[in-house]
Tab-separated table of C-alpha atoms in Angstrom:
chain	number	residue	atom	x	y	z
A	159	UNK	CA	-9.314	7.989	-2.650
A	160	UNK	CA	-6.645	6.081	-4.556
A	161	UNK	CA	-5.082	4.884	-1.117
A	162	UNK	CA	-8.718	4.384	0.334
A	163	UNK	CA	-9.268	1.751	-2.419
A	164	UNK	CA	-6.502	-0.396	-1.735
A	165	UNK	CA	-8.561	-1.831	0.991
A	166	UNK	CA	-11.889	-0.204	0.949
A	167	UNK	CA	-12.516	-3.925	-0.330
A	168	UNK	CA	-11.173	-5.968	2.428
A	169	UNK	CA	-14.406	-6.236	4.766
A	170	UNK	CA	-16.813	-6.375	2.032
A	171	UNK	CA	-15.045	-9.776	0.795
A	172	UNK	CA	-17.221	-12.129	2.469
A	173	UNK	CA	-20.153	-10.550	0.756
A	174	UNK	CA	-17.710	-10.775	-2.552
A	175	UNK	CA	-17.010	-14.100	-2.037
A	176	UNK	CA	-20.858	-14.707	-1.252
A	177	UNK	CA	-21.995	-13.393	-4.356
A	178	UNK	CA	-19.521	-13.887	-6.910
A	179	UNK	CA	-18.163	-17.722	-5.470
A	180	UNK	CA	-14.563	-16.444	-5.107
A	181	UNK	CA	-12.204	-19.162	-3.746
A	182	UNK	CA	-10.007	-18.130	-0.329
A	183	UNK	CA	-7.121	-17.867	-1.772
A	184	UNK	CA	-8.715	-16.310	-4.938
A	185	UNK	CA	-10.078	-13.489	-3.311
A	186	UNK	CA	-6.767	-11.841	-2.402
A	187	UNK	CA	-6.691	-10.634	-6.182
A	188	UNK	CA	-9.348	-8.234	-5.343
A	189	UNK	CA	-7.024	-6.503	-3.567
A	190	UNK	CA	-3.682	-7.599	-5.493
A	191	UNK	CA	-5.646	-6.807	-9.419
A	192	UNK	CA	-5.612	-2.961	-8.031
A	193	UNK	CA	-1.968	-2.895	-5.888
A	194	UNK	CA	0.160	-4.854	-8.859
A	195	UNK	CA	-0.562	-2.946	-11.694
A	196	UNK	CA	-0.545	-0.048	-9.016
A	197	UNK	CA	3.046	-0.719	-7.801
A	198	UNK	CA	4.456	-1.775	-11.405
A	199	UNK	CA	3.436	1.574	-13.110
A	200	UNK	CA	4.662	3.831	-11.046
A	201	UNK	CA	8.014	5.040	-12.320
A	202	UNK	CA	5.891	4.667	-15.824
A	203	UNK	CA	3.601	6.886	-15.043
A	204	UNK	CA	6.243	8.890	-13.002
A	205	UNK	CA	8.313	9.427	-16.637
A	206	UNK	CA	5.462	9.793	-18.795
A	207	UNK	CA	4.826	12.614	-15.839
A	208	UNK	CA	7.842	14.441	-17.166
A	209	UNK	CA	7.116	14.353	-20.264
A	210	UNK	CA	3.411	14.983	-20.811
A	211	UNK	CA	2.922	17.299	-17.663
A	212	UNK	CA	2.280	16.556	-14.789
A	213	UNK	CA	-1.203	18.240	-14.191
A	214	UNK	CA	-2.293	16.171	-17.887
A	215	UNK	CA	-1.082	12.908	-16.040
A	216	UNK	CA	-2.523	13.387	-13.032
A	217	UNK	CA	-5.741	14.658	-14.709
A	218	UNK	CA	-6.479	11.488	-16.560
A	219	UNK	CA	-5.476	9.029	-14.202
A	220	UNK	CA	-8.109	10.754	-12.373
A	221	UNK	CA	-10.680	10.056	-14.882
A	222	UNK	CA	-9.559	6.511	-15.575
A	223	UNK	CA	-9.828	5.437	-12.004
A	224	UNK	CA	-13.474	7.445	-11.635
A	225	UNK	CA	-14.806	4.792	-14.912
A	226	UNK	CA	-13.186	1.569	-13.614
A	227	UNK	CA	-14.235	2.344	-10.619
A	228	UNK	CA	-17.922	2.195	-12.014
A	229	UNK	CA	-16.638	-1.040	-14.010
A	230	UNK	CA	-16.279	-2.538	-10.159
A	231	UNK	CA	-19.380	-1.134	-9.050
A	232	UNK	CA	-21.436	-3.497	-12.151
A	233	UNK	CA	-19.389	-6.109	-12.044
A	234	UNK	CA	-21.544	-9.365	-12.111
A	235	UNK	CA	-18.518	-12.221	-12.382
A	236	UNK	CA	-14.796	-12.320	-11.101
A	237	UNK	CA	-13.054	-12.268	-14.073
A	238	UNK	CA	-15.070	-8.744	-14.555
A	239	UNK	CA	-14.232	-7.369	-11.344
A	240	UNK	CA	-10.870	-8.589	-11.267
A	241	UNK	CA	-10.168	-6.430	-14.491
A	242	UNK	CA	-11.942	-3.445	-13.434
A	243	UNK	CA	-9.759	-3.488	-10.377
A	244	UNK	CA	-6.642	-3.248	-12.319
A	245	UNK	CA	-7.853	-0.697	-14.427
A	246	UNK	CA	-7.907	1.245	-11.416
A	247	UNK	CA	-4.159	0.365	-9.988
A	248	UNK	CA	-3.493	1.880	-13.599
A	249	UNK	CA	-5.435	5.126	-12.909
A	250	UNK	CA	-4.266	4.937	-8.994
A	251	UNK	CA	-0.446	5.005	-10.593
A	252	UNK	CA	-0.930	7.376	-13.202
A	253	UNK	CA	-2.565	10.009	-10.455
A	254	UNK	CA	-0.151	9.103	-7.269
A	255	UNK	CA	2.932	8.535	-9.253
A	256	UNK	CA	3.094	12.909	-9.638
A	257	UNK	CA	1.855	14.157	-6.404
A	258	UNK	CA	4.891	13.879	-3.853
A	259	UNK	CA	7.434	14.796	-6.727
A	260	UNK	CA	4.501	18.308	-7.271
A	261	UNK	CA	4.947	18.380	-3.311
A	262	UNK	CA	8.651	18.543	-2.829
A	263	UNK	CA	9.317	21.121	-5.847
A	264	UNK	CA	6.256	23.370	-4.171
A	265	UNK	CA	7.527	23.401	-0.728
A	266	UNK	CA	11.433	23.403	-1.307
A	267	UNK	CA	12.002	25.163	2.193
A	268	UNK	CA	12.682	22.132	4.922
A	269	UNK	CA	10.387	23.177	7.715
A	270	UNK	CA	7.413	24.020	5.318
A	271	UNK	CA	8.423	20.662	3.219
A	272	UNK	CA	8.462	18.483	6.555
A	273	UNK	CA	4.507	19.712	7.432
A	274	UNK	CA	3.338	19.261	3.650
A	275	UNK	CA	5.096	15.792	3.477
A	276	UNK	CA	3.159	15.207	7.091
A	277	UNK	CA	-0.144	16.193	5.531
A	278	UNK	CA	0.418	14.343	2.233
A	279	UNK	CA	1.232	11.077	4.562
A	280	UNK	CA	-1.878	11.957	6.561
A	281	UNK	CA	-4.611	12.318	4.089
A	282	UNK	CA	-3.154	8.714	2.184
A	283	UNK	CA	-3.033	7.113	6.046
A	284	UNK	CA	-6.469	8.213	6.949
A	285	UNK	CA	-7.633	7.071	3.279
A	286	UNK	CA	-6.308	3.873	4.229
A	287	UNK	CA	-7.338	3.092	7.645
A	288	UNK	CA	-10.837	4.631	6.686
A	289	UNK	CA	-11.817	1.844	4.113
A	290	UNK	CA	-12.116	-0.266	6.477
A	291	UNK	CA	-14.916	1.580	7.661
A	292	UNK	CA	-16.735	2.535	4.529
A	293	UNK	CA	-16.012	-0.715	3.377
A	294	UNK	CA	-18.358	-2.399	5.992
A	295	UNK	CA	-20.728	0.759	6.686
A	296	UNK	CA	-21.799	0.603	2.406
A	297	UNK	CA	-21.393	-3.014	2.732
A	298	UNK	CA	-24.131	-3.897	5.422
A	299	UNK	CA	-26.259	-0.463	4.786
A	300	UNK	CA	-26.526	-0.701	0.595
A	301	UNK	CA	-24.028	-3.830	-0.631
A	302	UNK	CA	-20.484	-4.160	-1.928
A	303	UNK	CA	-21.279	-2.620	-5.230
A	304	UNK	CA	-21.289	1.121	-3.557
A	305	UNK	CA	-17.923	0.804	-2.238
A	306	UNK	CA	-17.107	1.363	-5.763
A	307	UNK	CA	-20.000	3.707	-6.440
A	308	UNK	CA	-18.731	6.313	-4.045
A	309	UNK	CA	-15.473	7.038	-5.810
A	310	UNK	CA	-17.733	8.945	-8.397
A	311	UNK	CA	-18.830	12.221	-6.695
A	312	UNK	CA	-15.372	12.376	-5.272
A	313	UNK	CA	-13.609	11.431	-9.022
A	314	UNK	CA	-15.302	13.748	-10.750
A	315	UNK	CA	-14.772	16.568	-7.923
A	316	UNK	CA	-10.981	15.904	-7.840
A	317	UNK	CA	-11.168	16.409	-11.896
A	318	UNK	CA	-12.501	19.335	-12.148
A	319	UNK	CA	-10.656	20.529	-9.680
A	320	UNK	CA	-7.242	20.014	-11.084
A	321	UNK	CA	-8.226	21.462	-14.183
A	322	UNK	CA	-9.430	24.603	-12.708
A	323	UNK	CA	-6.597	25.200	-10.006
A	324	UNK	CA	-3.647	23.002	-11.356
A	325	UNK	CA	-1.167	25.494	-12.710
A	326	UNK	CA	-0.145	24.319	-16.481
A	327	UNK	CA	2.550	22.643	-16.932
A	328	UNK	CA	4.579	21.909	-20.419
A	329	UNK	CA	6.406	18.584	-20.430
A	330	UNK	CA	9.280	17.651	-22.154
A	331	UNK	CA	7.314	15.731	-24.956
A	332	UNK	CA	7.726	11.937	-25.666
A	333	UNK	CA	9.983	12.210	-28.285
A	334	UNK	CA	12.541	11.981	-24.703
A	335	UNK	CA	11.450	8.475	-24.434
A	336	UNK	CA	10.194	6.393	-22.050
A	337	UNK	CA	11.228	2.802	-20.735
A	338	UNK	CA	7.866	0.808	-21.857
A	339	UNK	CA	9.547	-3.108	-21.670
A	340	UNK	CA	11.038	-2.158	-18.424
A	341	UNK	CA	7.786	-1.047	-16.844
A	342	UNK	CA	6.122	-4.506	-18.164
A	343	UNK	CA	8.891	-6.486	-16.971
A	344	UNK	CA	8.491	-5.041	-13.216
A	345	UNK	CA	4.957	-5.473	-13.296
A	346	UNK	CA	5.189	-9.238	-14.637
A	347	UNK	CA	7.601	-10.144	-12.380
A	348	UNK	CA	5.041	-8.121	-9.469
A	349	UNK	CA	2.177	-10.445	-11.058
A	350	UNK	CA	4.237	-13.642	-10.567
A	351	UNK	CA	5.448	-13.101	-7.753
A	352	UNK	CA	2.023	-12.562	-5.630
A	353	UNK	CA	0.789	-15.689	-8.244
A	354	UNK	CA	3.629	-17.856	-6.824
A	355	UNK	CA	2.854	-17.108	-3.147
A	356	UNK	CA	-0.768	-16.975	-3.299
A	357	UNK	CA	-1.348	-20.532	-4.835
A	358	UNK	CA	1.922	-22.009	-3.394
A	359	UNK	CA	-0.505	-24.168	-1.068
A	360	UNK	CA	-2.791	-25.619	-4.003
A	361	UNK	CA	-0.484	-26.831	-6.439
A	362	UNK	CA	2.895	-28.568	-6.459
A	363	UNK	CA	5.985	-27.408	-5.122
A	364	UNK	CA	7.964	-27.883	-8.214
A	365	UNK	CA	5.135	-25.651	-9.994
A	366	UNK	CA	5.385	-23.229	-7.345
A	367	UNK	CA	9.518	-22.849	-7.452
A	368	UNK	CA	9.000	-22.374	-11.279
A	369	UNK	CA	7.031	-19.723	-10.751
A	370	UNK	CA	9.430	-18.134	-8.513
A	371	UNK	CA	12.136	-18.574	-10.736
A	372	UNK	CA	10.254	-16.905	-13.988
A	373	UNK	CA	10.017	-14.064	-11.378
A	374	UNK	CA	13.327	-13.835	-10.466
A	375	UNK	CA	14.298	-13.535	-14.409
A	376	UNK	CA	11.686	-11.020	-14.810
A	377	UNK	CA	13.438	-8.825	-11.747
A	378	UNK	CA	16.912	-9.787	-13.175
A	379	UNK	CA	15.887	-8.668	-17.066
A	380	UNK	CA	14.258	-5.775	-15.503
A	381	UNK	CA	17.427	-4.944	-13.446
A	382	UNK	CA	19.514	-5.284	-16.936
A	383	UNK	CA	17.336	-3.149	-18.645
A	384	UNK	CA	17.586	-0.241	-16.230
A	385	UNK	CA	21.515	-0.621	-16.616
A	386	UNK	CA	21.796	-0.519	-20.482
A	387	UNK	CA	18.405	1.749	-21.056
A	388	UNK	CA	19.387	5.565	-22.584
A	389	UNK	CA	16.284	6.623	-20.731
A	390	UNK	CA	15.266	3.881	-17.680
A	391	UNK	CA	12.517	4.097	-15.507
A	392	UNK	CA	14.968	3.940	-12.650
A	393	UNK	CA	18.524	5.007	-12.508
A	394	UNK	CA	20.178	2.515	-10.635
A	395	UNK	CA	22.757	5.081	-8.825
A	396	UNK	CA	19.668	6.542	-7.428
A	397	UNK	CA	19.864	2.895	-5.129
A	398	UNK	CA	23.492	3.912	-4.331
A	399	UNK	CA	22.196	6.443	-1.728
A	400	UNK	CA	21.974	4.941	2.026
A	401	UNK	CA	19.456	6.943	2.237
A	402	UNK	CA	17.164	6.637	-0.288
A	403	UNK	CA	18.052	2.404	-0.887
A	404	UNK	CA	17.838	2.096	2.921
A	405	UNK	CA	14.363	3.744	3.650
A	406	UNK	CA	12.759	1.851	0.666
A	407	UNK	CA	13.826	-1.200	2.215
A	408	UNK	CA	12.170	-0.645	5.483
A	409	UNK	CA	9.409	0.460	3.957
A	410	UNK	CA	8.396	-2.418	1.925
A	411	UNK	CA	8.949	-4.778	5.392
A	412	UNK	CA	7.285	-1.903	7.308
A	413	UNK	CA	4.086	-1.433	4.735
A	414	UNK	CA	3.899	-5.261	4.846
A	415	UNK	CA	3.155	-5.743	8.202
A	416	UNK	CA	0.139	-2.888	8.072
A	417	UNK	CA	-1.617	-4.383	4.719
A	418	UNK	CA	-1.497	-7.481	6.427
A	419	UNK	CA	-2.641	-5.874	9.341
A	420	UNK	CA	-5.338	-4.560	8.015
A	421	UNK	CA	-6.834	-7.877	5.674
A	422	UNK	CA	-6.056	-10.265	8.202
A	423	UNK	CA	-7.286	-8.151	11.034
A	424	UNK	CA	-10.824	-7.475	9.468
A	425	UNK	CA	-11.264	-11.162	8.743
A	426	UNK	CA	-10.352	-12.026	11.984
A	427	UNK	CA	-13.205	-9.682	13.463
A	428	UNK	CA	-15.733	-11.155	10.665
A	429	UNK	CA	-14.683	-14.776	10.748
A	430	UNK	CA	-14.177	-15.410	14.573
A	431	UNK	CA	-15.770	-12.715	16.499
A	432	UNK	CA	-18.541	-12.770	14.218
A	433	UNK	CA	-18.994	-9.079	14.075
A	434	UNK	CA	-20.764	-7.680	11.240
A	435	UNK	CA	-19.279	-5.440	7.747
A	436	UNK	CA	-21.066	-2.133	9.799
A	437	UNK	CA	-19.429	-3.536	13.381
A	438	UNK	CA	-16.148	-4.446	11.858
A	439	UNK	CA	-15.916	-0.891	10.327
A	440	UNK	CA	-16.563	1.017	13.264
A	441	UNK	CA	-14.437	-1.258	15.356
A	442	UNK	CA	-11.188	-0.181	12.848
A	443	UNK	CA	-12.483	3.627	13.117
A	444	UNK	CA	-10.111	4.816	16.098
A	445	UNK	CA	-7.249	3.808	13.531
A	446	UNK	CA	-7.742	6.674	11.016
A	447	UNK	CA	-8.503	9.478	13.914
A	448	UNK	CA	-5.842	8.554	15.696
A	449	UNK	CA	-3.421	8.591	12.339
A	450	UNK	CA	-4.569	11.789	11.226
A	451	UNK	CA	-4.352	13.593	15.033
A	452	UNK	CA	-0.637	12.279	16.162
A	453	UNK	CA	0.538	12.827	11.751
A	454	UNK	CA	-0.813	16.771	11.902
A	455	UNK	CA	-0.768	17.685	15.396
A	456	UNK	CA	2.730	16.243	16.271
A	457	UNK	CA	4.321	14.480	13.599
A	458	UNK	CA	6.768	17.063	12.130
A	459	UNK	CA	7.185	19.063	15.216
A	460	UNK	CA	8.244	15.292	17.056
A	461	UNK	CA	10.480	14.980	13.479
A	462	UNK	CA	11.900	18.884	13.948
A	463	UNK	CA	12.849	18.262	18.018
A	464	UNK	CA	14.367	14.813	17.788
A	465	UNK	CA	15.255	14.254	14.172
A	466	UNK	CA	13.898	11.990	11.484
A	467	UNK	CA	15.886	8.631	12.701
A	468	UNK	CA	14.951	8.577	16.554
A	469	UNK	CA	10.764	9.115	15.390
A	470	UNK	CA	11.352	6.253	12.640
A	471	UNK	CA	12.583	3.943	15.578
A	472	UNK	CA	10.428	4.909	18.146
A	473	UNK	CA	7.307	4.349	15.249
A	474	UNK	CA	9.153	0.893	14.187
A	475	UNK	CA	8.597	-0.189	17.915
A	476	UNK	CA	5.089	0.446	18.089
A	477	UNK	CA	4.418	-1.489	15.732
A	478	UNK	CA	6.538	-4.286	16.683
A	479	UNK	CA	4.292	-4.107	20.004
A	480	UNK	CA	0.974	-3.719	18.482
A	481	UNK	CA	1.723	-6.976	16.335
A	482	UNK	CA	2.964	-9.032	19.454
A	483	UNK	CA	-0.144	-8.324	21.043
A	484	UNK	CA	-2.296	-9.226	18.100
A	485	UNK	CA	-0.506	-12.684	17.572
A	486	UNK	CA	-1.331	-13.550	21.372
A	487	UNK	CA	-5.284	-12.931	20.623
A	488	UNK	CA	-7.680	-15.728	21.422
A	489	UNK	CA	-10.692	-17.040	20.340
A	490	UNK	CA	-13.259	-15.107	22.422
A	491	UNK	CA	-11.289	-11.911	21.924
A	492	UNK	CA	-13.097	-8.611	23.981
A	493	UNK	CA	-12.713	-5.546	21.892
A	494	UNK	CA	-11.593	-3.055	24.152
A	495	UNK	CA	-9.185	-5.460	25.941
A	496	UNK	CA	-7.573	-7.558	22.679
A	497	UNK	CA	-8.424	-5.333	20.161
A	498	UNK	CA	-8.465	-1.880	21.060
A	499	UNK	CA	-4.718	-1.447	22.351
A	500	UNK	CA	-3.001	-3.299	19.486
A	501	UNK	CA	-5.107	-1.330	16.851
A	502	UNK	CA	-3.894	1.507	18.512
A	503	UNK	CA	-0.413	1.063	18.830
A	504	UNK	CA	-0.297	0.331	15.433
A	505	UNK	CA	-1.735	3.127	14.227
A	506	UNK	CA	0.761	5.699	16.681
A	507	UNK	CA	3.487	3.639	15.524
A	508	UNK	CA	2.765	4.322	11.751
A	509	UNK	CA	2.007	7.995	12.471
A	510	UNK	CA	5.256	8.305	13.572
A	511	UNK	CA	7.488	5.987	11.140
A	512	UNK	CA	5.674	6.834	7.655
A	513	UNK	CA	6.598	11.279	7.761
A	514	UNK	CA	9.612	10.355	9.107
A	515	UNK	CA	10.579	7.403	6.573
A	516	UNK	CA	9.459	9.465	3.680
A	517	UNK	CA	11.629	12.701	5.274
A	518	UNK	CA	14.685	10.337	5.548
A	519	UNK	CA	14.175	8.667	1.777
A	520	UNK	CA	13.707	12.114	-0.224
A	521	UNK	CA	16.966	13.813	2.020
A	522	UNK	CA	18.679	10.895	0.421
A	523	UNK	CA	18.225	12.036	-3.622
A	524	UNK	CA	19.365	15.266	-5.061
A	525	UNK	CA	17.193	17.739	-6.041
A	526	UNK	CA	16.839	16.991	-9.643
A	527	UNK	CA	15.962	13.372	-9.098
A	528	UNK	CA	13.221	13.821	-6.405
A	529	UNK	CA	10.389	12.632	-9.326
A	530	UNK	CA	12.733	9.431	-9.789
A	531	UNK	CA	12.891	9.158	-5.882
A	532	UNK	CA	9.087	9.565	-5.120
A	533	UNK	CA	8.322	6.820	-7.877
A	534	UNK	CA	10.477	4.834	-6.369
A	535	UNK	CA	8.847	5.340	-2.712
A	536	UNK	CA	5.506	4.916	-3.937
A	537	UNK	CA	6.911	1.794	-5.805
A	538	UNK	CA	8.277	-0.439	-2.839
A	539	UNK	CA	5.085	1.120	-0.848
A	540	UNK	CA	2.690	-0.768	-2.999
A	541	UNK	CA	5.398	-3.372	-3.788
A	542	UNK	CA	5.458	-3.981	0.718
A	543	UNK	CA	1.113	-3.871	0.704
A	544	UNK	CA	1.126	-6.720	-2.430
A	545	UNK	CA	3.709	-9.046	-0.974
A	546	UNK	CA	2.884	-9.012	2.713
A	547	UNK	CA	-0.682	-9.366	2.213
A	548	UNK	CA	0.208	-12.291	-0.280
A	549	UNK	CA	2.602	-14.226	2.237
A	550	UNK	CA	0.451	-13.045	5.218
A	551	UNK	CA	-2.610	-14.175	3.999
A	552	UNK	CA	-1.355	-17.452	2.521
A	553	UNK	CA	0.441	-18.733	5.765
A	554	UNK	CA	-3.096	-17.994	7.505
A	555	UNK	CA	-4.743	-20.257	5.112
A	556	UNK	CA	-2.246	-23.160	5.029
A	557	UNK	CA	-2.530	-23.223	8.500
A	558	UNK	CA	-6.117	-23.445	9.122
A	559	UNK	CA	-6.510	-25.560	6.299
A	560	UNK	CA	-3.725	-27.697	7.785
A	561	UNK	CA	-6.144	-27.978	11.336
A	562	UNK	CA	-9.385	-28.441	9.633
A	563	UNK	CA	-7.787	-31.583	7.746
A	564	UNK	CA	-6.499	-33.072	11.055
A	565	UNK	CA	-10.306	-32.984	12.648
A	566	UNK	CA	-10.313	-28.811	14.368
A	567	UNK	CA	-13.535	-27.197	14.778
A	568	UNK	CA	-13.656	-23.882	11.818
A	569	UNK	CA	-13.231	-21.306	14.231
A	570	UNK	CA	-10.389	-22.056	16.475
A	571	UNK	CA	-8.606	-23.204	13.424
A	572	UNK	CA	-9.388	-19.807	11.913
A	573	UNK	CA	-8.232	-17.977	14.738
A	574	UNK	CA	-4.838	-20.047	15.062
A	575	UNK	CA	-4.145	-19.032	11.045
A	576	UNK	CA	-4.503	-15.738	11.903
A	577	UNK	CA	-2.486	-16.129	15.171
A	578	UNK	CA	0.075	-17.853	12.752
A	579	UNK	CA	0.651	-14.626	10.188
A	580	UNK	CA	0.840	-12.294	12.336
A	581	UNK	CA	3.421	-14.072	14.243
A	582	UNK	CA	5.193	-13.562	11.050
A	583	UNK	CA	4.190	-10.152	10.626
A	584	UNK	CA	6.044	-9.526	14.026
A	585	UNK	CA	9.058	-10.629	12.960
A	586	UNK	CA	8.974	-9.012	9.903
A	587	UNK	CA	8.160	-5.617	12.225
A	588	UNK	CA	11.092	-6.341	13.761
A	589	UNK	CA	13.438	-7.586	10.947
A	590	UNK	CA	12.601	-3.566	9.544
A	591	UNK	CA	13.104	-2.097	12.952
A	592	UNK	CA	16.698	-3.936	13.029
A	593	UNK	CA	17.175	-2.765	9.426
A	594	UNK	CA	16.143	1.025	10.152
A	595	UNK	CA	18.734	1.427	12.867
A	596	UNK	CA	21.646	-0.214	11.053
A	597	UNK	CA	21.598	1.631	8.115
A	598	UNK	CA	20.172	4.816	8.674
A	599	UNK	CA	21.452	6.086	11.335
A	600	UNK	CA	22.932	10.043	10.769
A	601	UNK	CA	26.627	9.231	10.003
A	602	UNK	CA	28.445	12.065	12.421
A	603	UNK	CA	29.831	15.383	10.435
């Protein structure tokens, strides 16, 4: 659920934009209100984990996102909506930031570790690729209002739940301490950053590098803070593993290229090929199946036969292919032809790379600092889905903008944005691929 509403929104923003008279570029903080404060309060929520319990945490970030998720659903202005949305990313953190740290103590053998990490990756991929679908089947059946609306049965399911079967769990109290400046200076500099990138187009360039350069000090005090803190959110020796520092890294460029994927992608189906929110659903729908058969039926077998590194690869190139082919689409795209194969090479490609990526990043931190190192991973995974769908989308615009204003007709212009980012989300498919077999390749015993 928490996954599924990082982009449950993205083909109900026409109606969105329809309704509420969002700008273009102003309607990527529909989905940036809920993946900022999402990404920045991770290893926040992570610590505060620790210390309150972990089934407490998890409990009432479950009830926080179930209310703001009925904030979105009655949301009659942008500013509303807008804050509603990061209300969830707060509950979305506070509920995600405990689960794979819960997994990895529960399942400490490798083999039965390897299939829950598989499921866990499953169940967040198929949330994913499925709000697409729900997204336009609510959308064109009810109206964008019960994309929210639906997170209710399934909230308050999921809370009663984890108070009835969640074993209890004592935490070390707060009196430990927790890092509360350094969670608001990553989260800032977060903010900022998708700020600086989203309106870079609109206002001045000297505006724009300022920007940039308040987020850079924000990263830097941030950074400072974590090396002088008695208690930091992140230990910076955790970044000193190959491992762990290496994986993160291809994970934000890998997690990127699929956010963008899946906002410019769904746009592109809406805007150019004119399909419907019900029609541009169902056309994403083989994603999710296809995610959730290759991640349980073969994903940690594939990882147990031929090792974490070679699946990683072999995902990384799928992905580069399934981008290629979507940057070569053209105007009067046919769906099982243009649309079809790339959507599902992407979707084997990330089947294979996410089990194995996460495998590779928690090998890389010791046992006692696996909570630190799934914060961290959940971090730069929202951290990847914020920035590539700010650059991603913001090159698209420029670009069609850039056409209209030298005479283009709307919809070849649109389509030749589009063409434009994911040209760039190719290379940055391939600039991770590179990345992934440089550094973490199994040094030789």
């Amino acid at each position: 659920m928490t996954v599924l509403d990082g982009n449950i929104v993205t083909v109900a923003m026409p109606a969105m934009q329809r309704d509420l008279g969002f700008s273009g570029p102003g309607l990527a903080w529909v989905v940036n209100a809920y993946l900022i404060p999402f990404g920045g309060l991770l290893l926040l929520a992570g610590r505060l984990g620790d210390l309150l319990g972990r089934k407490r945490m998890f409990a009432t970030g479950l009830a926080l996102f179930t209310a703001a998720s009925l904030l979105c659903a009655v949301a009659t202005g942008q500013g509303m909506l807008i804050a509603a949305r990061a209300l969830q990313g707060v509950g979305g953190a506070m509920t995600s930031a405990v689960v794979l740290g819960m997994l990895v103590a529960l399942f400490p053998e490798p083999q039965e570790q390897g299939r829950a990490i598989a499921v866990f990756s499953a169940v967040g991929a198929a949330g994913g690729a499925l709000g697409t679908f729900l997204g336009g089947a609510l959308t064109q059946a009810l109206s964008w209002h019960w994309i929210f609306l639906i997170n209710l049965p399934t909230g308050l399911a999921a809370w009663f739940a984890a108070l009835r079967i969640l074993a209890p769990e004592r935490g070390t109290g707060l009196r430990q301490g927790a890092d509360f400046p350094g969670a608001a200076l990553v989260t800032g500099a977060l903010m900022l950053t998708v700020h600086a990138i989203i309106g870079a187009g609109h206002r001045g360039p000297l505006a724009t590098l300022l920007l940039a350069a308040l987020a850079v000090s924000l990263f830097t005090g941030f950074a400072l803070r974590q090396a002088r803190a008695r208690r930091p959110l992140l230990r910076l020796r955790l970044l000193r593993s190959r491992l762990l520092a290496g994986a993160n890294a291809v994970q934000v460029l890998m997690i990127a290229t699929m956010y963008g994927f899946q906002f410019l992608g769904a746009l592109y189906l809406q805007r150019v090929l004119a399909y419907g929110e019900l029609a541009t659903g169902t056309a994403f729908l083989p994603a999710p199946v296809a995610i959730g058969l290759l991640m349980l039926g073969l994903s940690a077998r594939t990882i147990t036969r031929y090792g974490a590194y070679r699946v990683l690869l072999g995902g990384l190139v799928l992905i580069v292919a399934g981008t290629a082919l979507l940057s070569r689409m053209p105007v009067a795209a046919s769906y099982p032809v243009d649309v079809l194969p790339p959507l599902l090479l992407l979707a084997a490609g990330f089947a294979a790379a996410m089990p194995a990526l996460t495998g590779l990043a928690m090998s890389g931190a010791r046992p006692e600092e696996a909570g630190l190192a799934s914060g961290l991973f959940n971090t730069t995974q929202v951290v990847g889905g914020s920035l590539g769908l700010a650059v991603l989308g913001t090159l698209a615009a420029s670009r069609t903008g850039g056409l209209l204003a030298r005479g283009a007709e709307l919809v070849p212009a649109t389509a030749e944005g589009y063409r434009l980012a994911f040209r760039a989300a190719t290379a940055v498919a391939v600039t991770a691929l590179v990345l992934a077999a440089a550094v973490l390749r199994p040094r030789s015993r």
